[in-house]
């Protein structure tokens, strides 16, 4: 029975998209890592709690197939702020988040980082 569960999880991993804009924070990548960790021995892996494993799989399938989005359709694809899905995806991209973190830094902190970087480069020479 573990072989069947393993194959179902592999199929789900193949179907799950990977968003390149969310490096190190993508749910598809995290899912693949967890499946690889949970099924280290592949089809021969012994599952301690088959019921919990099946429940996890069913939950992931509902997320992947947009079960609740289809079950409870929304009138508009925006939030109360008026932000669209595309805008949210752009804002949550890793590069944009890094730029926002850089903007949050104060002037003194930026200068300190620049001088410490130069000093450590000079020390290494």
Tab-separated table of C-alpha atoms in Angstrom:
chain	number	residue	atom	x	y	z
A	1	UNK	CA	0.000	0.000	0.000
A	2	UNK	CA	2.940	2.342	0.607
A	3	UNK	CA	3.885	2.015	-3.051
A	4	UNK	CA	0.477	3.341	-4.103
A	5	UNK	CA	0.755	6.296	-1.740
A	6	UNK	CA	4.254	7.041	-2.969
A	7	UNK	CA	3.120	7.034	-6.619
A	8	UNK	CA	0.179	9.315	-5.813
A	9	UNK	CA	2.474	11.812	-4.097
A	10	UNK	CA	4.922	11.674	-7.008
A	11	UNK	CA	2.136	12.365	-9.478
A	12	UNK	CA	0.977	15.306	-7.365
A	13	UNK	CA	4.537	16.674	-7.273
A	14	UNK	CA	4.782	16.435	-11.063
A	15	UNK	CA	1.522	18.337	-11.518
A	16	UNK	CA	2.254	21.003	-8.907
A	17	UNK	CA	3.690	24.133	-10.568
A	18	UNK	CA	6.883	25.804	-9.416
A	19	UNK	CA	6.933	29.596	-9.338
A	20	UNK	CA	10.377	30.861	-10.283
A	21	UNK	CA	9.624	34.294	-8.821
A	22	UNK	CA	9.462	32.831	-5.305
A	23	UNK	CA	12.895	31.325	-4.940
A	24	UNK	CA	13.411	29.566	-1.590
A	25	UNK	CA	9.732	30.206	-0.672
A	26	UNK	CA	7.709	28.226	-3.201
A	27	UNK	CA	5.112	25.712	-2.009
A	28	UNK	CA	5.836	23.354	-4.925
A	29	UNK	CA	9.515	23.152	-4.027
A	30	UNK	CA	8.683	22.666	-0.349
A	31	UNK	CA	6.240	19.894	-1.233
A	32	UNK	CA	8.849	18.075	-3.317
A	33	UNK	CA	11.372	18.289	-0.481
A	34	UNK	CA	8.886	16.954	2.070
A	35	UNK	CA	7.851	14.043	-0.169
A	36	UNK	CA	11.519	13.156	-0.776
A	37	UNK	CA	12.142	13.284	2.970
A	38	UNK	CA	9.022	11.305	3.916
A	39	UNK	CA	9.572	8.611	1.277
A	40	UNK	CA	13.350	8.187	1.591
A	41	UNK	CA	13.169	4.540	0.601
A	42	UNK	CA	10.734	5.139	-2.269
A	43	UNK	CA	8.048	2.507	-2.631
A	44	UNK	CA	9.570	0.464	0.209
A	45	UNK	CA	9.008	3.185	2.806
A	46	UNK	CA	7.045	2.080	5.858
A	47	UNK	CA	4.353	4.597	6.768
A	48	UNK	CA	3.715	4.956	10.493
A	49	UNK	CA	0.267	6.569	10.174
A	50	UNK	CA	-1.449	5.702	6.875
A	51	UNK	CA	-4.624	7.609	7.786
A	52	UNK	CA	-2.688	10.840	8.367
A	53	UNK	CA	-0.769	10.264	5.131
A	54	UNK	CA	-4.003	9.860	3.167
A	55	UNK	CA	-5.510	12.920	4.832
A	56	UNK	CA	-2.441	14.986	3.927
A	57	UNK	CA	-2.645	13.830	0.329
A	58	UNK	CA	-6.348	14.672	0.063
A	59	UNK	CA	-5.737	18.116	1.541
A	60	UNK	CA	-2.945	18.831	-0.933
A	61	UNK	CA	-5.140	17.676	-3.827
A	62	UNK	CA	-7.872	20.081	-2.721
A	63	UNK	CA	-5.361	22.934	-2.662
A	64	UNK	CA	-3.933	21.950	-6.049
A	65	UNK	CA	-7.323	21.643	-7.757
A	66	UNK	CA	-8.651	24.887	-6.245
A	67	UNK	CA	-11.482	22.954	-4.614
A	68	UNK	CA	-12.518	25.743	-2.256
A	69	UNK	CA	-12.059	28.470	-4.843
A	70	UNK	CA	-14.512	26.622	-7.075
A	71	UNK	CA	-16.854	25.679	-4.236
A	72	UNK	CA	-17.097	29.265	-2.961
A	73	UNK	CA	-16.729	31.504	-6.023
A	74	UNK	CA	-16.004	35.175	-5.489
A	75	UNK	CA	-17.790	37.997	-7.224
A	76	UNK	CA	-14.558	39.859	-7.934
A	77	UNK	CA	-10.927	38.786	-8.180
A	78	UNK	CA	-9.721	41.652	-6.024
A	79	UNK	CA	-9.427	42.273	-2.310
A	80	UNK	CA	-11.027	45.091	-0.357
A	81	UNK	CA	-7.959	47.167	-1.203
A	82	UNK	CA	-8.519	46.710	-4.930
A	83	UNK	CA	-5.277	44.763	-5.441
A	84	UNK	CA	-5.563	42.113	-8.155
A	85	UNK	CA	-4.060	38.613	-8.150
A	86	UNK	CA	-1.386	39.682	-10.638
A	87	UNK	CA	-0.395	42.613	-8.426
A	88	UNK	CA	-0.128	40.308	-5.397
A	89	UNK	CA	2.079	37.872	-7.316
A	90	UNK	CA	4.345	40.710	-8.400
A	91	UNK	CA	4.585	42.119	-4.873
A	92	UNK	CA	5.381	38.708	-3.380
A	93	UNK	CA	8.176	37.956	-5.857
A	94	UNK	CA	11.522	37.422	-4.124
A	95	UNK	CA	13.298	40.207	-6.021
A	96	UNK	CA	10.658	42.776	-5.089
A	97	UNK	CA	10.739	41.721	-1.430
A	98	UNK	CA	14.523	42.151	-1.395
A	99	UNK	CA	14.169	45.637	-2.882
A	100	UNK	CA	11.593	46.522	-0.231
A	101	UNK	CA	13.908	45.276	2.536
A	102	UNK	CA	16.698	47.419	1.104
A	103	UNK	CA	14.386	50.442	1.087
A	104	UNK	CA	13.488	49.857	4.768
A	105	UNK	CA	17.119	50.129	5.850
A	106	UNK	CA	18.146	53.451	7.262
A	107	UNK	CA	20.900	55.591	5.784
A	108	UNK	CA	23.344	54.804	8.599
A	109	UNK	CA	22.804	51.083	8.277
A	110	UNK	CA	23.438	51.216	4.513
A	111	UNK	CA	26.639	53.216	5.005
A	112	UNK	CA	27.825	50.891	7.765
A	113	UNK	CA	27.286	47.824	5.527
A	114	UNK	CA	29.201	49.445	2.676
A	115	UNK	CA	32.173	50.399	4.844
A	116	UNK	CA	32.329	47.038	6.612
A	117	UNK	CA	32.257	45.284	3.239
A	118	UNK	CA	35.158	47.425	1.980
A	119	UNK	CA	37.108	46.923	5.205
A	120	UNK	CA	36.733	43.138	5.097
A	121	UNK	CA	37.861	43.110	1.436
A	122	UNK	CA	40.969	45.109	2.327
A	123	UNK	CA	41.714	42.832	5.288
A	124	UNK	CA	41.539	39.728	3.118
A	125	UNK	CA	44.162	41.109	0.705
